[in-house]
mmCIF file of N, CA and C in Angstrom:
data_model
loop_
_atom_site.group_PDB
_atom_site.id
_atom_site.type_symbol
_atom_site.label_atom_id
_atom_site.label_comp_id
_atom_site.label_asym_id
_atom_site.label_seq_id
_atom_site.Cartn_x
_atom_site.Cartn_y
_atom_site.Cartn_z
ATOM 1 N N TYR A 1 -3.964 -4.655 -1.672
ATOM 2 C CA TYR A 1 -4.635 -3.393 -1.412
ATOM 3 C C TYR A 1 -4.835 -3.218 0.097
ATOM 4 N N VAL A 2 -4.665 -1.992 0.547
ATOM 5 C CA VAL A 2 -5.028 -1.651 1.917
ATOM 6 C C VAL A 2 -6.122 -0.598 1.852
ATOM 7 N N GLY A 3 -6.930 -0.564 2.899
ATOM 8 C CA GLY A 3 -7.985 0.431 2.962
ATOM 9 C C GLY A 3 -9.367 -0.104 2.677
ATOM 10 N N LEU A 4 -9.547 -1.423 2.785
ATOM 11 C CA LEU A 4 -10.890 -1.983 2.640
ATOM 12 C C LEU A 4 -11.760 -1.460 3.774
ATOM 13 N N PRO A 5 -13.059 -1.341 3.576
ATOM 14 C CA PRO A 5 -13.922 -0.750 4.604
ATOM 15 C C PRO A 5 -13.780 -1.416 5.974
ATOM 16 N N TRP A 6 -13.492 -2.687 5.995
ATOM 17 C CA TRP A 6 -13.420 -3.439 7.253
ATOM 18 C C TRP A 6 -11.989 -3.570 7.781
ATOM 19 N N ASP A 7 -11.009 -2.947 7.124
ATOM 20 C CA ASP A 7 -9.626 -3.040 7.600
ATOM 21 C C ASP A 7 -9.467 -2.448 9.004
ATOM 22 N N THR A 8 -8.682 -3.149 9.800
ATOM 23 C CA THR A 8 -8.347 -2.719 11.150
ATOM 24 C C THR A 8 -6.847 -2.917 11.336
ATOM 25 N N GLU A 9 -6.338 -2.527 12.475
ATOM 26 C CA GLU A 9 -4.922 -2.788 12.755
ATOM 27 C C GLU A 9 -4.634 -4.284 12.700
ATOM 28 N N ALA A 10 -5.548 -5.094 13.187
ATOM 29 C CA ALA A 10 -5.339 -6.545 13.193
ATOM 30 C C ALA A 10 -5.249 -7.110 11.775
ATOM 31 N N SER A 11 -6.125 -6.682 10.868
ATOM 32 C CA SER A 11 -6.083 -7.216 9.497
ATOM 33 C C SER A 11 -4.823 -6.772 8.765
ATOM 34 N N LEU A 12 -4.403 -5.533 8.976
ATOM 35 C CA LEU A 12 -3.186 -5.060 8.316
ATOM 36 C C LEU A 12 -1.946 -5.678 8.947
ATOM 37 N N ALA A 13 -1.987 -5.982 10.233
ATOM 38 C CA ALA A 13 -0.874 -6.682 10.873
ATOM 39 C C ALA A 13 -0.717 -8.083 10.275
ATOM 40 N N ARG A 14 -1.841 -8.727 9.915
ATOM 41 C CA ARG A 14 -1.762 -10.045 9.267
ATOM 42 C C ARG A 14 -1.117 -9.930 7.880
ATOM 43 N N ILE A 15 -1.434 -8.866 7.146
ATOM 44 C CA ILE A 15 -0.784 -8.655 5.840
ATOM 45 C C ILE A 15 0.713 -8.448 6.044
ATOM 46 N N GLU A 16 1.064 -7.630 7.019
ATOM 47 C CA GLU A 16 2.481 -7.387 7.313
ATOM 48 C C GLU A 16 3.194 -8.696 7.659
ATOM 49 N N GLN A 17 2.584 -9.516 8.492
ATOM 50 C CA GLN A 17 3.181 -10.797 8.862
ATOM 51 C C GLN A 17 3.345 -11.699 7.646
ATOM 52 N N PHE A 18 2.362 -11.703 6.750
ATOM 53 C CA PHE A 18 2.444 -12.516 5.536
ATOM 54 C C PHE A 18 3.641 -12.100 4.687
ATOM 55 N N VAL A 19 3.805 -10.799 4.443
ATOM 56 C CA VAL A 19 4.918 -10.376 3.580
ATOM 57 C C VAL A 19 6.265 -10.575 4.262
ATOM 58 N N ARG A 20 6.293 -10.625 5.577
ATOM 59 C CA ARG A 20 7.539 -10.924 6.296
ATOM 60 C C ARG A 20 7.901 -12.406 6.208
ATOM 61 N N SER A 21 6.895 -13.263 6.076
ATOM 62 C CA SER A 21 7.153 -14.702 6.143
ATOM 63 C C SER A 21 7.192 -15.401 4.794
ATOM 64 N N GLU A 22 6.640 -14.798 3.752
ATOM 65 C CA GLU A 22 6.586 -15.441 2.441
ATOM 66 C C GLU A 22 7.647 -14.856 1.511
ATOM 67 N N PRO A 23 8.160 -15.648 0.597
ATOM 68 C CA PRO A 23 9.182 -15.163 -0.342
ATOM 69 C C PRO A 23 8.560 -14.331 -1.473
ATOM 70 N N VAL A 24 8.198 -13.107 -1.170
ATOM 71 C CA VAL A 24 7.581 -12.210 -2.147
ATOM 72 C C VAL A 24 8.673 -11.737 -3.110
ATOM 73 N N SER A 25 8.484 -11.975 -4.412
ATOM 74 C CA SER A 25 9.508 -11.587 -5.375
ATOM 75 C C SER A 25 9.190 -10.272 -6.072
ATOM 76 N N ASN A 26 7.961 -9.846 -6.022
ATOM 77 C CA ASN A 26 7.563 -8.590 -6.636
ATOM 78 C C ASN A 26 6.483 -7.991 -5.752
ATOM 79 N N PHE A 27 6.557 -6.704 -5.508
ATOM 80 C CA PHE A 27 5.660 -6.140 -4.514
ATOM 81 C C PHE A 27 5.154 -4.776 -4.942
ATOM 82 N N PHE A 28 3.842 -4.642 -5.021
ATOM 83 C CA PHE A 28 3.179 -3.369 -5.256
ATOM 84 C C PHE A 28 2.084 -3.239 -4.209
ATOM 85 N N LEU A 29 2.081 -2.156 -3.498
ATOM 86 C CA LEU A 29 1.069 -1.939 -2.470
ATOM 87 C C LEU A 29 0.228 -0.749 -2.886
ATOM 88 N N LYS A 30 -1.046 -0.958 -2.996
ATOM 89 C CA LYS A 30 -1.961 0.084 -3.456
ATOM 90 C C LYS A 30 -3.003 0.389 -2.396
ATOM 91 N N GLN A 31 -3.506 1.616 -2.449
ATOM 92 C CA GLN A 31 -4.658 2.018 -1.641
ATOM 93 C C GLN A 31 -5.908 1.649 -2.418
ATOM 94 N N LEU A 32 -6.883 1.121 -1.731
ATOM 95 C CA LEU A 32 -8.151 0.791 -2.366
ATOM 96 C C LEU A 32 -8.834 2.065 -2.846
ATOM 97 N N ARG A 33 -9.413 2.018 -4.003
ATOM 98 C CA ARG A 33 -10.136 3.158 -4.564
ATOM 99 C C ARG A 33 -11.612 2.810 -4.675
ATOM 100 N N PRO A 34 -12.484 3.485 -3.925
ATOM 101 C CA PRO A 34 -13.924 3.196 -3.999
ATOM 102 C C PRO A 34 -14.572 3.889 -5.199
ATOM 103 N N TRP A 35 -14.317 3.369 -6.398
ATOM 104 C CA TRP A 35 -14.849 3.966 -7.618
ATOM 105 C C TRP A 35 -16.369 4.029 -7.567
ATOM 106 N N PRO A 36 -16.946 5.130 -8.004
ATOM 107 C CA PRO A 36 -18.407 5.244 -8.046
ATOM 108 C C PRO A 36 -19.023 4.111 -8.871
ATOM 109 N N GLY A 37 -20.131 3.586 -8.388
ATOM 110 C CA GLY A 37 -20.834 2.524 -9.098
ATOM 111 C C GLY A 37 -20.325 1.127 -8.798
ATOM 112 N N THR A 38 -19.319 0.989 -7.931
ATOM 113 C CA THR A 38 -18.782 -0.337 -7.614
ATOM 114 C C THR A 38 -19.330 -0.832 -6.283
ATOM 115 N N LEU A 39 -19.207 -2.126 -6.055
ATOM 116 C CA LEU A 39 -19.630 -2.702 -4.786
ATOM 117 C C LEU A 39 -18.804 -2.154 -3.626
ATOM 118 N N VAL A 40 -17.533 -1.858 -3.874
ATOM 119 C CA VAL A 40 -16.682 -1.290 -2.819
ATOM 120 C C VAL A 40 -17.195 0.085 -2.416
ATOM 121 N N ASN A 41 -17.576 0.897 -3.388
ATOM 122 C CA ASN A 41 -18.130 2.215 -3.090
ATOM 123 C C ASN A 41 -19.402 2.066 -2.253
ATOM 124 N N GLU A 42 -20.242 1.126 -2.645
ATOM 125 C CA GLU A 42 -21.477 0.884 -1.894
ATOM 126 C C GLU A 42 -21.186 0.414 -0.471
ATOM 127 N N ALA A 43 -20.135 -0.412 -0.307
ATOM 128 C CA ALA A 43 -19.767 -0.890 1.030
ATOM 129 C C ALA A 43 -19.314 0.276 1.912
ATOM 130 N N PHE A 44 -18.523 1.191 1.345
ATOM 131 C CA PHE A 44 -18.100 2.374 2.108
ATOM 132 C C PHE A 44 -19.306 3.230 2.491
ATOM 133 N N ARG A 45 -20.212 3.410 1.553
ATOM 134 C CA ARG A 45 -21.402 4.232 1.830
ATOM 135 C C ARG A 45 -22.302 3.586 2.881
ATOM 136 N N SER A 46 -22.528 2.290 2.770
ATOM 137 C CA SER A 46 -23.406 1.625 3.736
ATOM 138 C C SER A 46 -22.790 1.605 5.133
ATOM 139 N N ALA A 47 -21.466 1.632 5.216
ATOM 140 C CA ALA A 47 -20.790 1.696 6.516
ATOM 141 C C ALA A 47 -20.627 3.143 6.989
ATOM 142 N N GLU A 48 -21.152 4.082 6.204
ATOM 143 C CA GLU A 48 -21.066 5.516 6.494
ATOM 144 C C GLU A 48 -19.623 6.000 6.627
ATOM 145 N N LEU A 49 -18.753 5.457 5.766
ATOM 146 C CA LEU A 49 -17.348 5.857 5.735
ATOM 147 C C LEU A 49 -17.062 6.815 4.584
ATOM 148 N N LEU A 50 -18.013 6.948 3.674
ATOM 149 C CA LEU A 50 -17.878 7.842 2.534
ATOM 150 C C LEU A 50 -19.085 8.769 2.549
ATOM 151 N N ASP A 51 -18.833 10.027 2.843
ATOM 152 C CA ASP A 51 -19.942 10.964 3.047
ATOM 153 C C ASP A 51 -20.094 11.987 1.928
ATOM 154 N N ARG A 52 -19.388 11.772 0.815
ATOM 155 C CA ARG A 52 -19.493 12.698 -0.313
ATOM 156 C C ARG A 52 -19.261 11.933 -1.604
ATOM 157 N N ASP A 53 -19.681 12.539 -2.714
ATOM 158 C CA ASP A 53 -19.393 11.950 -4.015
ATOM 159 C C ASP A 53 -17.947 12.257 -4.370
ATOM 160 N N LEU A 54 -17.247 11.243 -4.838
ATOM 161 C CA LEU A 54 -15.852 11.428 -5.241
ATOM 162 C C LEU A 54 -15.805 11.904 -6.687
ATOM 163 N N SER A 55 -14.870 12.782 -6.965
ATOM 164 C CA SER A 55 -14.713 13.309 -8.324
ATOM 165 C C SER A 55 -13.465 12.702 -8.961
ATOM 166 N N VAL A 56 -13.288 12.983 -10.231
ATOM 167 C CA VAL A 56 -12.105 12.508 -10.950
ATOM 168 C C VAL A 56 -10.838 12.997 -10.259
ATOM 169 N N GLU A 57 -10.844 14.229 -9.758
ATOM 170 C CA GLU A 57 -9.676 14.790 -9.091
ATOM 171 C C GLU A 57 -9.270 13.981 -7.864
ATOM 172 N N ASP A 58 -10.233 13.342 -7.214
ATOM 173 C CA ASP A 58 -9.913 12.510 -6.053
ATOM 174 C C ASP A 58 -9.062 11.301 -6.433
ATOM 175 N N PHE A 59 -9.209 10.846 -7.658
ATOM 176 C CA PHE A 59 -8.530 9.624 -8.078
ATOM 177 C C PHE A 59 -7.210 9.878 -8.812
ATOM 178 N N ILE A 60 -7.022 11.058 -9.354
ATOM 179 C CA ILE A 60 -5.819 11.355 -10.133
ATOM 180 C C ILE A 60 -4.713 11.823 -9.206
ATOM 181 N N HIS A 61 -3.539 11.275 -9.391
ATOM 182 C CA HIS A 61 -2.342 11.679 -8.651
ATOM 183 C C HIS A 61 -2.531 11.589 -7.142
ATOM 184 N N SER A 62 -3.307 10.654 -6.697
ATOM 185 C CA SER A 62 -3.500 10.466 -5.263
ATOM 186 C C SER A 62 -3.091 9.049 -4.915
ATOM 187 N N ASP A 63 -2.126 8.930 -4.021
ATOM 188 C CA ASP A 63 -1.679 7.613 -3.602
ATOM 189 C C ASP A 63 -1.983 7.387 -2.130
ATOM 190 N N THR A 64 -2.884 8.204 -1.595
ATOM 191 C CA THR A 64 -3.277 8.064 -0.201
ATOM 192 C C THR A 64 -4.729 7.619 -0.140
ATOM 193 N N ALA A 65 -5.133 7.201 1.026
ATOM 194 C CA ALA A 65 -6.516 6.748 1.209
ATOM 195 C C ALA A 65 -7.486 7.895 0.962
ATOM 196 N N LEU A 66 -8.619 7.581 0.372
ATOM 197 C CA LEU A 66 -9.645 8.581 0.111
ATOM 198 C C LEU A 66 -10.668 8.647 1.228
ATOM 199 N N CYS A 67 -10.753 7.595 2.026
ATOM 200 C CA CYS A 67 -11.691 7.589 3.143
ATOM 201 C C CYS A 67 -11.189 6.628 4.216
ATOM 202 N N PRO A 68 -11.626 6.814 5.440
ATOM 203 C CA PRO A 68 -11.200 5.932 6.527
ATOM 204 C C PRO A 68 -11.859 4.562 6.406
ATOM 205 N N THR A 69 -11.401 3.653 7.241
ATOM 206 C CA THR A 69 -12.038 2.337 7.328
ATOM 207 C C THR A 69 -12.806 2.280 8.648
ATOM 208 N N ALA A 70 -13.420 1.159 8.919
ATOM 209 C CA ALA A 70 -14.163 1.014 10.173
ATOM 210 C C ALA A 70 -13.240 1.125 11.383
ATOM 211 N N GLY A 71 -11.960 0.814 11.204
ATOM 212 C CA GLY A 71 -11.048 0.812 12.343
ATOM 213 C C GLY A 71 -9.877 1.759 12.256
ATOM 214 N N LEU A 72 -9.695 2.437 11.104
ATOM 215 C CA LEU A 72 -8.494 3.260 10.914
ATOM 216 C C LEU A 72 -8.820 4.580 10.218
ATOM 217 N N SER A 73 -8.125 5.612 10.618
ATOM 218 C CA SER A 73 -8.260 6.909 9.956
ATOM 219 C C SER A 73 -7.411 6.908 8.682
ATOM 220 N N VAL A 74 -7.583 7.923 7.873
ATOM 221 C CA VAL A 74 -6.800 8.065 6.645
ATOM 222 C C VAL A 74 -5.307 8.148 6.974
ATOM 223 N N SER A 75 -4.947 8.895 8.011
ATOM 224 C CA SER A 75 -3.524 9.020 8.369
ATOM 225 C C SER A 75 -2.975 7.701 8.917
ATOM 226 N N GLU A 76 -3.780 6.953 9.646
ATOM 227 C CA GLU A 76 -3.327 5.644 10.133
ATOM 228 C C GLU A 76 -3.115 4.669 8.979
ATOM 229 N N LEU A 77 -3.965 4.737 7.961
ATOM 230 C CA LEU A 77 -3.774 3.892 6.776
ATOM 231 C C LEU A 77 -2.460 4.204 6.081
ATOM 232 N N ALA A 78 -2.093 5.475 6.015
ATOM 233 C CA ALA A 78 -0.815 5.858 5.393
ATOM 234 C C ALA A 78 0.355 5.254 6.159
ATOM 235 N N VAL A 79 0.280 5.276 7.475
ATOM 236 C CA VAL A 79 1.347 4.690 8.296
ATOM 237 C C VAL A 79 1.433 3.187 8.058
ATOM 238 N N TRP A 80 0.296 2.510 8.029
ATOM 239 C CA TRP A 80 0.290 1.076 7.781
ATOM 240 C C TRP A 80 0.812 0.731 6.393
ATOM 241 N N LYS A 81 0.462 1.537 5.410
ATOM 242 C CA LYS A 81 0.945 1.277 4.045
ATOM 243 C C LYS A 81 2.467 1.322 4.016
ATOM 244 N N GLN A 82 3.046 2.310 4.674
ATOM 245 C CA GLN A 82 4.505 2.406 4.738
ATOM 246 C C GLN A 82 5.093 1.224 5.505
ATOM 247 N N ARG A 83 4.489 0.883 6.606
ATOM 248 C CA ARG A 83 4.986 -0.208 7.442
ATOM 249 C C ARG A 83 4.980 -1.538 6.691
ATOM 250 N N ILE A 84 3.886 -1.829 5.988
ATOM 251 C CA ILE A 84 3.796 -3.076 5.228
ATOM 252 C C ILE A 84 4.809 -3.066 4.080
ATOM 253 N N GLY A 85 4.937 -1.937 3.404
ATOM 254 C CA GLY A 85 5.909 -1.830 2.315
ATOM 255 C C GLY A 85 7.330 -2.077 2.783
ATOM 256 N N ARG A 86 7.674 -1.499 3.905
ATOM 257 C CA ARG A 86 9.014 -1.711 4.465
ATOM 258 C C ARG A 86 9.215 -3.180 4.826
ATOM 259 N N ALA A 87 8.199 -3.802 5.412
ATOM 260 C CA ALA A 87 8.303 -5.204 5.811
ATOM 261 C C ALA A 87 8.546 -6.105 4.604
ATOM 262 N N ALA A 88 7.918 -5.772 3.483
ATOM 263 C CA ALA A 88 8.050 -6.613 2.283
ATOM 264 C C ALA A 88 9.377 -6.397 1.573
ATOM 265 N N ILE A 89 9.783 -5.153 1.448
ATOM 266 C CA ILE A 89 10.933 -4.836 0.595
ATOM 267 C C ILE A 89 12.265 -4.908 1.318
ATOM 268 N N LEU A 90 12.313 -4.530 2.556
ATOM 269 C CA LEU A 90 13.589 -4.525 3.273
ATOM 270 C C LEU A 90 13.871 -5.879 3.909
ATOM 271 N N ARG A 91 13.806 -6.896 3.098
ATOM 272 C CA ARG A 91 14.140 -8.252 3.521
ATOM 273 C C ARG A 91 15.262 -8.737 2.634
ATOM 274 N N PRO A 92 16.271 -9.378 3.202
ATOM 275 C CA PRO A 92 17.384 -9.857 2.373
ATOM 276 C C PRO A 92 16.941 -10.737 1.209
ATOM 277 N N ALA A 93 15.966 -11.630 1.437
ATOM 278 C CA ALA A 93 15.519 -12.512 0.355
ATOM 279 C C ALA A 93 14.891 -11.713 -0.778
ATOM 280 N N TYR A 94 14.088 -10.696 -0.458
ATOM 281 C CA TYR A 94 13.477 -9.874 -1.494
ATOM 282 C C TYR A 94 14.550 -9.103 -2.257
ATOM 283 N N LEU A 95 15.460 -8.469 -1.522
ATOM 284 C CA LEU A 95 16.510 -7.676 -2.163
ATOM 285 C C LEU A 95 17.374 -8.548 -3.078
ATOM 286 N N TRP A 96 17.760 -9.716 -2.611
ATOM 287 C CA TRP A 96 18.586 -10.611 -3.414
ATOM 288 C C TRP A 96 17.846 -11.039 -4.681
ATOM 289 N N ARG A 97 16.585 -11.437 -4.556
ATOM 290 C CA ARG A 97 15.802 -11.855 -5.717
ATOM 291 C C ARG A 97 15.620 -10.689 -6.692
ATOM 292 N N PHE A 98 15.361 -9.498 -6.151
ATOM 293 C CA PHE A 98 15.202 -8.311 -6.987
ATOM 294 C C PHE A 98 16.475 -8.063 -7.801
ATOM 295 N N LEU A 99 17.612 -8.129 -7.145
ATOM 296 C CA LEU A 99 18.881 -7.876 -7.828
ATOM 297 C C LEU A 99 19.204 -8.956 -8.860
ATOM 298 N N ARG A 100 18.848 -10.197 -8.594
ATOM 299 C CA ARG A 100 19.084 -11.277 -9.548
ATOM 300 C C ARG A 100 18.212 -11.145 -10.785
ATOM 301 N N GLU A 101 16.976 -10.667 -10.614
ATOM 302 C CA GLU A 101 16.013 -10.646 -11.706
ATOM 303 C C GLU A 101 16.035 -9.370 -12.533
ATOM 304 N N ARG A 102 16.567 -8.285 -11.981
ATOM 305 C CA ARG A 102 16.524 -7.002 -12.679
ATOM 306 C C ARG A 102 17.893 -6.342 -12.674
ATOM 307 N N ARG A 103 18.040 -5.410 -13.574
ATOM 308 C CA ARG A 103 19.248 -4.600 -13.582
ATOM 309 C C ARG A 103 19.088 -3.494 -12.535
ATOM 310 N N LEU A 104 20.047 -3.345 -11.671
ATOM 311 C CA LEU A 104 20.002 -2.330 -10.631
ATOM 312 C C LEU A 104 20.216 -0.948 -11.239
ATOM 313 N N THR A 105 19.355 -0.015 -10.878
ATOM 314 C CA THR A 105 19.489 1.358 -11.358
ATOM 315 C C THR A 105 19.705 2.288 -10.168
ATOM 316 N N ALA A 106 20.102 3.513 -10.459
ATOM 317 C CA ALA A 106 20.291 4.510 -9.408
ATOM 318 C C ALA A 106 18.978 4.769 -8.681
ATOM 319 N N ARG A 107 17.881 4.719 -9.397
ATOM 320 C CA ARG A 107 16.560 4.912 -8.780
ATOM 321 C C ARG A 107 16.290 3.842 -7.730
ATOM 322 N N HIS A 108 16.607 2.581 -8.047
ATOM 323 C CA HIS A 108 16.409 1.490 -7.093
ATOM 324 C C HIS A 108 17.243 1.708 -5.837
ATOM 325 N N VAL A 109 18.495 2.080 -6.018
ATOM 326 C CA VAL A 109 19.375 2.323 -4.876
ATOM 327 C C VAL A 109 18.794 3.438 -4.004
ATOM 328 N N GLY A 110 18.340 4.513 -4.642
ATOM 329 C CA GLY A 110 17.746 5.624 -3.904
ATOM 330 C C GLY A 110 16.512 5.207 -3.132
ATOM 331 N N GLN A 111 15.651 4.381 -3.748
ATOM 332 C CA GLN A 111 14.443 3.917 -3.064
ATOM 333 C C GLN A 111 14.784 3.016 -1.883
ATOM 334 N N PHE A 112 15.738 2.112 -2.055
ATOM 335 C CA PHE A 112 16.124 1.235 -0.953
ATOM 336 C C PHE A 112 16.708 2.049 0.198
ATOM 337 N N LEU A 113 17.541 3.026 -0.114
ATOM 338 C CA LEU A 113 18.123 3.870 0.933
ATOM 339 C C LEU A 113 17.053 4.709 1.620
ATOM 340 N N SER A 114 16.102 5.217 0.852
ATOM 341 C CA SER A 114 14.998 5.989 1.446
ATOM 342 C C SER A 114 14.180 5.127 2.397
ATOM 343 N N LEU A 115 13.881 3.900 1.975
ATOM 344 C CA LEU A 115 13.133 2.992 2.851
ATOM 345 C C LEU A 115 13.919 2.688 4.119
ATOM 346 N N ALA A 116 15.207 2.414 3.965
ATOM 347 C CA ALA A 116 16.039 2.105 5.127
ATOM 348 C C ALA A 116 16.094 3.289 6.093
ATOM 349 N N ALA A 117 16.022 4.509 5.555
ATOM 350 C CA ALA A 117 16.049 5.709 6.391
ATOM 351 C C ALA A 117 14.679 6.030 6.986
ATOM 352 N N GLY A 118 13.646 5.255 6.622
ATOM 353 C CA GLY A 118 12.324 5.458 7.193
ATOM 354 C C GLY A 118 11.421 6.364 6.387
ATOM 355 N N ARG A 119 11.828 6.722 5.179
ATOM 356 C CA ARG A 119 10.974 7.567 4.338
ATOM 357 C C ARG A 119 9.949 6.710 3.619
ATOM 358 N N ASN A 120 8.812 7.300 3.315
ATOM 359 C CA ASN A 120 7.725 6.588 2.668
ATOM 360 C C ASN A 120 7.836 6.773 1.154
ATOM 361 N N ILE A 121 8.341 5.768 0.450
ATOM 362 C CA ILE A 121 8.434 5.863 -1.014
ATOM 363 C C ILE A 121 7.120 5.502 -1.671
ATOM 364 N N PHE A 122 6.134 5.034 -0.896
ATOM 365 C CA PHE A 122 4.860 4.600 -1.464
ATOM 366 C C PHE A 122 3.849 5.734 -1.520
ATOM 367 N N GLN A 123 4.220 6.901 -1.063
ATOM 368 C CA GLN A 123 3.298 8.040 -1.048
ATOM 369 C C GLN A 123 3.933 9.166 -1.828
ATOM 370 N N ARG A 124 3.208 9.690 -2.790
ATOM 371 C CA ARG A 124 3.748 10.777 -3.593
ATOM 372 C C ARG A 124 3.065 12.052 -3.232
#
């Protein structure tokens, strides 16, 4: 997950470095969701990063950050999410393992080409 209240460029750079150096065989990158009534929601509120009540609409069909962190804006989090995703997936070891373990589909080819071209497949 990216978008923890205390996330900064330095913490996300460490995640990026980890996925570049470790043999990740399966990769899903999600934005943190500060669900009402959770400790994460309380952490955002106490850090004054969440200034409104979130509704169901905020959580449905949203793959972007809902609030900034102490060190990053919502738009900066989107850039980092793409950057980390590219670092994890566009590695020969990941691609080779993916192809060995799964049947390649046209969708996979399209996603790999989109990532290689710099498009963000992690944001809808």
